[in-house]
C-alpha cells in the first residue's frame, strides 16, 4: 500500500495530458520494474556506464511515469524530463567515466560549448520565468499566497517565530521575485558567482523547509553548479578520483569532442529553446485571469504561485427521463486527484467525460453532466468556476478558449 | 584607494542602508496599522491551545460519553440475555438509542485511536444498511469468528439495532426469537463495541493526547490535518449516505430506497441527522457537547487572510441548514424518503461543502495530502 499503488495503479481513472491520453499505467509489477530500471539507469548515468542507452532509458521511463496522470504535474518533473532529454545528446561519458575506463569510448578533455550551454539556458529559463511569473499584483502588493502560507508554518523551529510578523510575507515575496529573476545573472559572472551560489543554497533550503516540494531544492542546488568554471569542476573530479582511487588517466587525446554536430541537430536545439521561450507566453492568447482559468498555465515555470482550492460537485442527468443525481467523487478519485481536479477546468472536463462513459456503460442512454465547482483563489470567497448550466458532455478540450469557464470576479471585499 | 573615494563609498552605503531602513519601516508601519484589528484578537493563532481544547473538551469527553453509553448497552443486553422479556427488550432499545446518539458526536474522530484495523471506527462499526442475511447466517454458524471477519455490515451499532428491532415482528415475537445463538451474537457484537471504545478512551487518556497536542504543524499527517480531514469526511458522509443515497439523489439511482437510511429499524434516522449536524457545527465553531465555547476553526479563521468573510458565509449557511433540518417531516425518515424537503436540505448541505472542504483548508493552509501540486 505504498505511494506507487496509491498514485498510479489503484486509481480507477487517470487524468491525461492533452494529446497523451494513450499513456496508461501497466500492471503493478510492471510499474515497479520501471522504477527499478529507472534507478539502475540513473546509477549508470552517474557512473558514465553504457551512457547513451542509460540516458535514453531514463528519459523514457521518467517521462512515461510523469505522463500517466496530470494531477501529479509539477514544473520540477517537466524540468527533469527536459534535462534527461538533453543528456542523451551530450558526451557526458567521455571523461572520468566507466565507459572510458572500459574502453567503450575515447576519453576527451574538451567539448563544444553548446554541450554546457544548453543546461545553462535551461536553468536560466526556469529561474527567469519563475521570476517573471511572480511579477503580479497579488504576489508583490498583497503578498499572496505567502500571507496565507507562512503563518501556517509558525511552529517551525528557529525560523517559525518570524511568520508571526506581518512584514515577513512581503519580504519573502519580493526577495523571491528578485532572486528568481536575477540569480542567473549573478551566477554568470565570476565576481558574483560565489555569493549568488550561497543565495541559491539559502533560498532553496528555506523553500525546501517551508513547502512540500520534495527533491527540487536539491536538484537546483546541484544543478546550478554548471555555472561554475571548468577549473572548479576539474578540482571536484580530481578530488573524487583521489577519493575512490580511480586512476589519474592523463588523457592524451586533447582534441575537441569529435562529434560533428549535424545541421538538423543545431536546428533542433534552436527550436527546442525557441519553443521553451515562447510556450509559456501562450496564456496571452486567452482572455481572463490566468490563475483562474489556467489556460496556458502549465509548462510556464509558475511554481507555488497561488493558493487555489475547490469543491466540484458533478450532476449526471438521464437524458431520457430527466432524473438528475449527484456524484460522490471519492468513489472514483483519490484525494489528490479530487483536490487537483476540482480547481482546473480541463480536468473537470475530463472527469465529466469519464462520468458520461461510466453511466453509458451502466445503461444510461444519454447522460448529461454538469458541475458546480466552487473555487477559492488566494483566500478570496469561493466563486463558481464553471457555468453550472452547461452540459459538459458536449464540450471538447481544445486549444481554443473555453467559453464555459465563468470569469473571475475580483471582489471588493478587503482582505 | 584614497581617503575620498573610501568616504564616497561609505556615504553611498550609508544612503543605501538608510533607504532600506526607511522603506522597511514604512512598510512595517503600514502593516501595523492595517492589522490593528488582528492584534486585538491575538495576531498569531495558538494552534497548540486549539488542539488542547479539542482534545480535552471535545474529543475525549465525547468518546467517554460514548464509552459510558456502550457499557450501559452491554449491561442492558446482559440483563436481557439472562431475563428475556419485553421490558428488558425495551430497556435494551433505550440504551441502544443513547449509544447511537453519542456515536454521532464521535464519528468525526476516526484518526489516531479512532482508527481501527479496518478503517476509521465509524466506517467499521457504524455501517448501514446491515446485511441481514449475512447476520442470520453468522448467528447459526458455530465457526463464525468476529475478530477475524473483514465484513463491516454484520457488526457494530446497526447490527444490534437490526437484532433488537426486527422489522415486521411484534415485541413478543422478537423476545422469543432470541435463542442461545442469537443471544450469543448480540453479546459478541456489543462486546466488540465495548472493547473498542474502552480502548479508544484509554489511548486518548494515555500517551496519544500529548502526541496530538504536540503536533502543532499544518502539514499532511499533523494533528490539525487529521482532525480537519476527518471532519470534512464525516460531514460529507452525512450528506452522501444519510440523505442523498436513500433519497435516490445519487447519480445512477433511479428511485429512493427507504431501507438505505441510517437506523432504518428503529426509525430514529431524523434524530440522528439532527445530532450528527450538531456535531459538525460543534467542531466548526469550537463548542463542547455541553455548549462551552472552545477554540475551533471559526476562532482560527478570525485572524487569517479571508477568514472572517468565510466564517460569516459559513455561519449564514449553517443557520439555513439548521432551519431545513427542522423542516424535515416528523416521524420516520424512511416513510418520507421522497419528501422534497430532503432534496432541499441536501442542496444546502452541498452549498456548504465548499466552505468546509476547500475554502477552509485553503485559508488555514492545511495540507490535506502528502503530494503537492504547483497550483497549491
Short mmCIF file of C-alpha atoms in Angstrom, two decimals, chain A residues 8 36 40 62 74 111 120 123 143 238 242 245 287 294 313 318 320 322 327 332 413:
data_model
loop_
_atom_site.label_atom_id
_atom_site.label_comp_id
_atom_site.label_asym_id
_atom_site.label_seq_id
_atom_site.Cartn_x
_atom_site.Cartn_y
_atom_site.Cartn_z
CA UNK A 8 -0.51 5.10 -10.18
CA UNK A 36 13.83 -0.26 -10.74
CA UNK A 40 19.58 1.43 -12.42
CA UNK A 62 10.72 9.14 -16.23
CA UNK A 74 4.92 19.62 -11.20
CA UNK A 111 33.73 19.54 -25.58
CA UNK A 120 22.74 26.87 -18.60
CA UNK A 123 18.28 26.64 -15.88
CA UNK A 143 1.96 39.25 -0.62
CA UNK A 238 40.48 15.31 -9.20
CA UNK A 242 41.72 10.51 -5.35
CA UNK A 245 41.33 5.74 -6.39
CA UNK A 287 -8.77 36.14 -22.20
CA UNK A 294 -5.39 28.16 -16.03
CA UNK A 313 -19.98 18.52 -7.44
CA UNK A 318 -30.51 10.86 -17.51
CA UNK A 320 -34.34 10.09 -21.25
CA UNK A 322 -34.76 13.79 -16.77
CA UNK A 327 -21.72 12.08 -7.96
CA UNK A 332 -13.79 7.39 -8.46
CA UNK A 413 -14.04 42.65 0.00
#
